[in-house]
PDB file of C-alpha atoms in Angstrom:
ATOM      1  CA  UNK A 105      14.708  26.907 -13.334  1.00  0.00           C
ATOM      2  CA  UNK A 106      14.723  24.629 -10.287  1.00  0.00           C
ATOM      3  CA  UNK A 107      16.853  25.391  -7.246  1.00  0.00           C
ATOM      4  CA  UNK A 108      19.298  22.786  -6.078  1.00  0.00           C
ATOM      5  CA  UNK A 109      17.986  20.824  -3.162  1.00  0.00           C
ATOM      6  CA  UNK A 110      20.366  19.751  -0.330  1.00  0.00           C
ATOM      7  CA  UNK A 111      20.501  16.238   0.767  1.00  0.00           C
ATOM      8  CA  UNK A 112      19.228  15.770   4.468  1.00  0.00           C
ATOM      9  CA  UNK A 113      21.948  13.315   5.721  1.00  0.00           C
ATOM     10  CA  UNK A 114      20.480  13.071   9.106  1.00  0.00           C
ATOM     11  CA  UNK A 115      17.119  11.968   7.636  1.00  0.00           C
ATOM     12  CA  UNK A 116      18.761   9.458   5.310  1.00  0.00           C
ATOM     13  CA  UNK A 117      20.990   8.120   8.101  1.00  0.00           C
ATOM     14  CA  UNK A 118      17.938   7.669  10.320  1.00  0.00           C
ATOM     15  CA  UNK A 119      16.056   5.868   7.612  1.00  0.00           C
ATOM     16  CA  UNK A 120      18.905   3.540   6.871  1.00  0.00           C
ATOM     17  CA  UNK A 121      19.531   2.629  10.575  1.00  0.00           C
ATOM     18  CA  UNK A 122      15.708   2.008  11.169  1.00  0.00           C
ATOM     19  CA  UNK A 123      15.548  -0.030   7.963  1.00  0.00           C
ATOM     20  CA  UNK A 124      18.450  -2.172   8.983  1.00  0.00           C
ATOM     21  CA  UNK A 125      17.078  -2.591  12.539  1.00  0.00           C
ATOM     22  CA  UNK A 126      13.731  -3.519  11.272  1.00  0.00           C
ATOM     23  CA  UNK A 127      15.378  -6.192   9.005  1.00  0.00           C
ATOM     24  CA  UNK A 128      17.212  -7.655  11.969  1.00  0.00           C
ATOM     25  CA  UNK A 129      13.964  -7.674  13.966  1.00  0.00           C
ATOM     26  CA  UNK A 130      12.214  -9.484  11.254  1.00  0.00           C
ATOM     27  CA  UNK A 131      14.906 -12.096  11.028  1.00  0.00           C
ATOM     28  CA  UNK A 132      15.048 -12.412  14.728  1.00  0.00           C
ATOM     29  CA  UNK A 133      11.215 -12.894  15.086  1.00  0.00           C
ATOM     30  CA  UNK A 134      10.619 -15.140  12.172  1.00  0.00           C
ATOM     31  CA  UNK A 135      13.643 -17.349  11.772  1.00  0.00           C
ATOM     32  CA  UNK A 136      13.062 -19.772  14.455  1.00  0.00           C
ATOM     33  CA  UNK A 137       9.415 -20.261  13.653  1.00  0.00           C
ATOM     34  CA  UNK A 138      10.154 -20.916   9.970  1.00  0.00           C
ATOM     35  CA  UNK A 139      13.044 -23.205  10.880  1.00  0.00           C
ATOM     36  CA  UNK A 140      10.760 -25.356  13.143  1.00  0.00           C
ATOM     37  CA  UNK A 141       8.093 -25.336  10.479  1.00  0.00           C
ATOM     38  CA  UNK A 142      10.653 -26.858   8.011  1.00  0.00           C
ATOM     39  CA  UNK A 143      11.055 -23.636   5.865  1.00  0.00           C
ATOM     40  CA  UNK A 144      13.962 -21.485   5.139  1.00  0.00           C
ATOM     41  CA  UNK A 145      14.942 -19.429   8.205  1.00  0.00           C
ATOM     42  CA  UNK A 146      15.709 -16.320   6.206  1.00  0.00           C
ATOM     43  CA  UNK A 147      12.719 -16.428   3.857  1.00  0.00           C
ATOM     44  CA  UNK A 148      10.921 -13.504   5.367  1.00  0.00           C
ATOM     45  CA  UNK A 149      14.141 -11.477   5.802  1.00  0.00           C
ATOM     46  CA  UNK A 150      15.020 -11.983   2.152  1.00  0.00           C
ATOM     47  CA  UNK A 151      11.449 -10.950   1.009  1.00  0.00           C
ATOM     48  CA  UNK A 152      11.666  -7.831   3.145  1.00  0.00           C
ATOM     49  CA  UNK A 153      15.268  -7.095   2.024  1.00  0.00           C
ATOM     50  CA  UNK A 154      13.986  -7.070  -1.529  1.00  0.00           C
ATOM     51  CA  UNK A 155      11.279  -4.473  -0.681  1.00  0.00           C
ATOM     52  CA  UNK A 156      13.897  -2.571   1.325  1.00  0.00           C
ATOM     53  CA  UNK A 157      16.188  -2.372  -1.719  1.00  0.00           C
ATOM     54  CA  UNK A 158      13.409  -1.329  -4.047  1.00  0.00           C
ATOM     55  CA  UNK A 159      12.559   1.515  -1.732  1.00  0.00           C
ATOM     56  CA  UNK A 160      16.174   2.587  -1.451  1.00  0.00           C
ATOM     57  CA  UNK A 161      16.174   2.510  -5.335  1.00  0.00           C
ATOM     58  CA  UNK A 162      13.108   4.593  -5.483  1.00  0.00           C
ATOM     59  CA  UNK A 163      14.622   7.186  -3.093  1.00  0.00           C
ATOM     60  CA  UNK A 164      17.792   7.456  -5.222  1.00  0.00           C
ATOM     61  CA  UNK A 165      15.628   7.810  -8.373  1.00  0.00           C
ATOM     62  CA  UNK A 166      13.536  10.572  -6.902  1.00  0.00           C
ATOM     63  CA  UNK A 167      16.538  12.374  -5.608  1.00  0.00           C
ATOM     64  CA  UNK A 168      18.564  12.040  -8.791  1.00  0.00           C
ATOM     65  CA  UNK A 169      15.689  12.932 -11.284  1.00  0.00           C
ATOM     66  CA  UNK A 170      14.422  15.661  -9.029  1.00  0.00           C
ATOM     67  CA  UNK A 171      10.891  14.585  -9.655  1.00  0.00           C
ATOM     68  CA  UNK A 172       8.849  17.822  -8.929  1.00  0.00           C
ATOM     69  CA  UNK A 173       5.656  16.206  -9.926  1.00  0.00           C
ATOM     70  CA  UNK A 174       5.404  14.620  -6.630  1.00  0.00           C
ATOM     71  CA  UNK A 175       4.829  17.909  -5.038  1.00  0.00           C
ATOM     72  CA  UNK A 176       2.133  19.006  -7.527  1.00  0.00           C
ATOM     73  CA  UNK A 177      -1.247  19.709  -5.952  1.00  0.00           C
ATOM     74  CA  UNK A 178      -3.141  18.096  -8.751  1.00  0.00           C
ATOM     75  CA  UNK A 179      -1.461  14.744  -8.181  1.00  0.00           C
ATOM     76  CA  UNK A 180      -1.870  14.868  -4.424  1.00  0.00           C
ATOM     77  CA  UNK A 181      -5.655  15.766  -4.534  1.00  0.00           C
ATOM     78  CA  UNK A 182      -6.121  13.247  -7.412  1.00  0.00           C
ATOM     79  CA  UNK A 183      -4.383  10.422  -5.467  1.00  0.00           C
ATOM     80  CA  UNK A 184      -6.225  11.183  -2.305  1.00  0.00           C
ATOM     81  CA  UNK A 185      -9.593  11.196  -4.120  1.00  0.00           C
ATOM     82  CA  UNK A 186      -8.696   7.853  -5.929  1.00  0.00           C
ATOM     83  CA  UNK A 187      -7.806   6.296  -2.574  1.00  0.00           C
ATOM     84  CA  UNK A 188     -10.966   7.360  -0.937  1.00  0.00           C
ATOM     85  CA  UNK A 189     -12.947   5.892  -3.945  1.00  0.00           C
ATOM     86  CA  UNK A 190     -11.021   2.586  -3.434  1.00  0.00           C
ATOM     87  CA  UNK A 191     -11.752   2.660   0.211  1.00  0.00           C
ATOM     88  CA  UNK A 192     -15.440   2.750  -0.681  1.00  0.00           C
ATOM     89  CA  UNK A 193     -15.027  -0.054  -3.168  1.00  0.00           C
ATOM     90  CA  UNK A 194     -13.626  -2.238  -0.486  1.00  0.00           C
ATOM     91  CA  UNK A 195     -17.307  -2.412   1.007  1.00  0.00           C
ATOM     92  CA  UNK A 196     -18.700  -3.638  -2.206  1.00  0.00           C
ATOM     93  CA  UNK A 197     -19.214  -7.412  -2.554  1.00  0.00           C
ATOM     94  CA  UNK A 198     -17.733  -7.628  -5.921  1.00  0.00           C
ATOM     95  CA  UNK A 199     -14.378  -5.793  -5.174  1.00  0.00           C
ATOM     96  CA  UNK A 200     -14.142  -6.176  -1.340  1.00  0.00           C
ATOM     97  CA  UNK A 201     -12.268  -9.172   0.090  1.00  0.00           C
ATOM     98  CA  UNK A 202     -12.327 -10.331   3.688  1.00  0.00           C
ATOM     99  CA  UNK A 203      -8.815 -11.069   5.036  1.00  0.00           C
ATOM    100  CA  UNK A 204      -8.536 -12.220   8.698  1.00  0.00           C
ATOM    101  CA  UNK A 205     -12.167 -11.043   9.374  1.00  0.00           C
ATOM    102  CA  UNK A 206     -11.501  -7.488   8.125  1.00  0.00           C
ATOM    103  CA  UNK A 207     -13.016  -6.343   4.716  1.00  0.00           C
ATOM    104  CA  UNK A 208     -10.374  -3.881   3.975  1.00  0.00           C
ATOM    105  CA  UNK A 209      -8.840  -5.481   0.920  1.00  0.00           C
ATOM    106  CA  UNK A 210      -9.612  -5.079  -2.725  1.00  0.00           C
ATOM    107  CA  UNK A 211      -9.253  -7.716  -5.484  1.00  0.00           C
ATOM    108  CA  UNK A 212      -8.957  -6.497  -9.007  1.00  0.00           C
ATOM    109  CA  UNK A 213      -8.008  -9.004 -11.798  1.00  0.00           C
ATOM    110  CA  UNK A 214      -6.660 -11.380  -9.016  1.00  0.00           C
ATOM    111  CA  UNK A 215      -4.428  -8.773  -7.414  1.00  0.00           C
ATOM    112  CA  UNK A 216      -5.299  -7.979  -3.815  1.00  0.00           C
ATOM    113  CA  UNK A 217      -4.235  -4.856  -1.999  1.00  0.00           C
ATOM    114  CA  UNK A 218      -5.246  -2.507   0.725  1.00  0.00           C
ATOM    115  CA  UNK A 219      -6.632   0.762  -0.661  1.00  0.00           C
ATOM    116  CA  UNK A 220      -5.629   2.491   2.580  1.00  0.00           C
ATOM    117  CA  UNK A 221      -2.089   2.364   1.361  1.00  0.00           C
ATOM    118  CA  UNK A 222      -3.057   4.554  -1.651  1.00  0.00           C
ATOM    119  CA  UNK A 223      -4.990   6.944   0.664  1.00  0.00           C
ATOM    120  CA  UNK A 224      -1.983   7.049   2.928  1.00  0.00           C
ATOM    121  CA  UNK A 225       0.373   8.310   0.205  1.00  0.00           C
ATOM    122  CA  UNK A 226      -2.262  10.651  -1.036  1.00  0.00           C
ATOM    123  CA  UNK A 227      -2.611  12.174   2.446  1.00  0.00           C
ATOM    124  CA  UNK A 228       1.155  12.584   2.722  1.00  0.00           C
ATOM    125  CA  UNK A 229       1.456  14.263  -0.679  1.00  0.00           C
ATOM    126  CA  UNK A 230      -1.551  16.535   0.089  1.00  0.00           C
ATOM    127  CA  UNK A 231      -0.189  17.554   3.437  1.00  0.00           C
ATOM    128  CA  UNK A 232       3.291  18.109   1.981  1.00  0.00           C
ATOM    129  CA  UNK A 233       1.723  20.371  -0.499  1.00  0.00           C
ATOM    130  CA  UNK A 234      -0.466  22.149   2.139  1.00  0.00           C
ATOM    131  CA  UNK A 235       2.464  22.972   4.307  1.00  0.00           C
ATOM    132  CA  UNK A 236       4.811  23.805   1.325  1.00  0.00           C
ATOM    133  CA  UNK A 237       2.466  26.705   0.574  1.00  0.00           C
ATOM    134  CA  UNK A 238       2.049  28.004   4.119  1.00  0.00           C
ATOM    135  CA  UNK A 239       4.566  30.604   5.047  1.00  0.00           C
ATOM    136  CA  UNK A 240       3.154  31.184   8.474  1.00  0.00           C
ATOM    137  CA  UNK A 241       0.849  29.394  10.855  1.00  0.00           C
ATOM    138  CA  UNK A 242      -1.440  32.238  11.606  1.00  0.00           C
ATOM    139  CA  UNK A 243      -4.253  30.340   9.962  1.00  0.00           C
ATOM    140  CA  UNK A 244      -4.326  27.808  12.780  1.00  0.00           C
ATOM    141  CA  UNK A 245      -7.991  27.193  12.635  1.00  0.00           C
ATOM    142  CA  UNK A 246      -7.869  26.373   8.995  1.00  0.00           C
ATOM    143  CA  UNK A 247      -4.811  24.167   9.392  1.00  0.00           C
ATOM    144  CA  UNK A 248      -6.380  22.408  12.458  1.00  0.00           C
ATOM    145  CA  UNK A 249      -9.607  21.711  10.459  1.00  0.00           C
ATOM    146  CA  UNK A 250      -7.580  20.278   7.522  1.00  0.00           C
ATOM    147  CA  UNK A 251      -5.491  18.082   9.837  1.00  0.00           C
ATOM    148  CA  UNK A 252      -8.603  16.865  11.740  1.00  0.00           C
ATOM    149  CA  UNK A 253     -10.394  15.900   8.320  1.00  0.00           C
ATOM    150  CA  UNK A 254      -7.235  14.025   7.287  1.00  0.00           C
ATOM    151  CA  UNK A 255      -7.111  12.187  10.535  1.00  0.00           C
ATOM    152  CA  UNK A 256     -10.688  11.294  10.226  1.00  0.00           C
ATOM    153  CA  UNK A 257     -10.123   9.846   6.716  1.00  0.00           C
ATOM    154  CA  UNK A 258      -6.990   8.143   7.850  1.00  0.00           C
ATOM    155  CA  UNK A 259      -8.877   6.508  10.884  1.00  0.00           C
ATOM    156  CA  UNK A 260     -11.543   5.254   8.429  1.00  0.00           C
ATOM    157  CA  UNK A 261      -8.816   3.907   6.185  1.00  0.00           C
ATOM    158  CA  UNK A 262      -7.021   2.057   8.984  1.00  0.00           C
TER     159      UNK A 262
END
């Protein structure tokens, strides 16, 4: 039996406001350049708006379906391990692609992506699981070592 979760309206409001401000910043920064280059002034704005609406949809889906699997330790560890393997694959000539002088991209079946994004999600889920199970912070040394290892992995991913 799952207990009913309350919606954190302050967090949702902050997310929505920051999202809208970000959209306005993208439009402000890119519209003139696109207009002078002969493109549609709102092209980047529209593209980002689509991603924003998809993220809002995912948030609603997760909230409505009460997906508890996201907080499973197996998924978090598996996703983190998969992300680290993908980071290592980026350095192999067959998979790794150099974009703007940095070889941090992977190309699989013609689709390019940054494996650090997978690692970031894995780290977030892993840390959420880690702190979910902690009832007190008396184990500061163990917690600090875990955080340092995550920061080290994240700095290599970035």
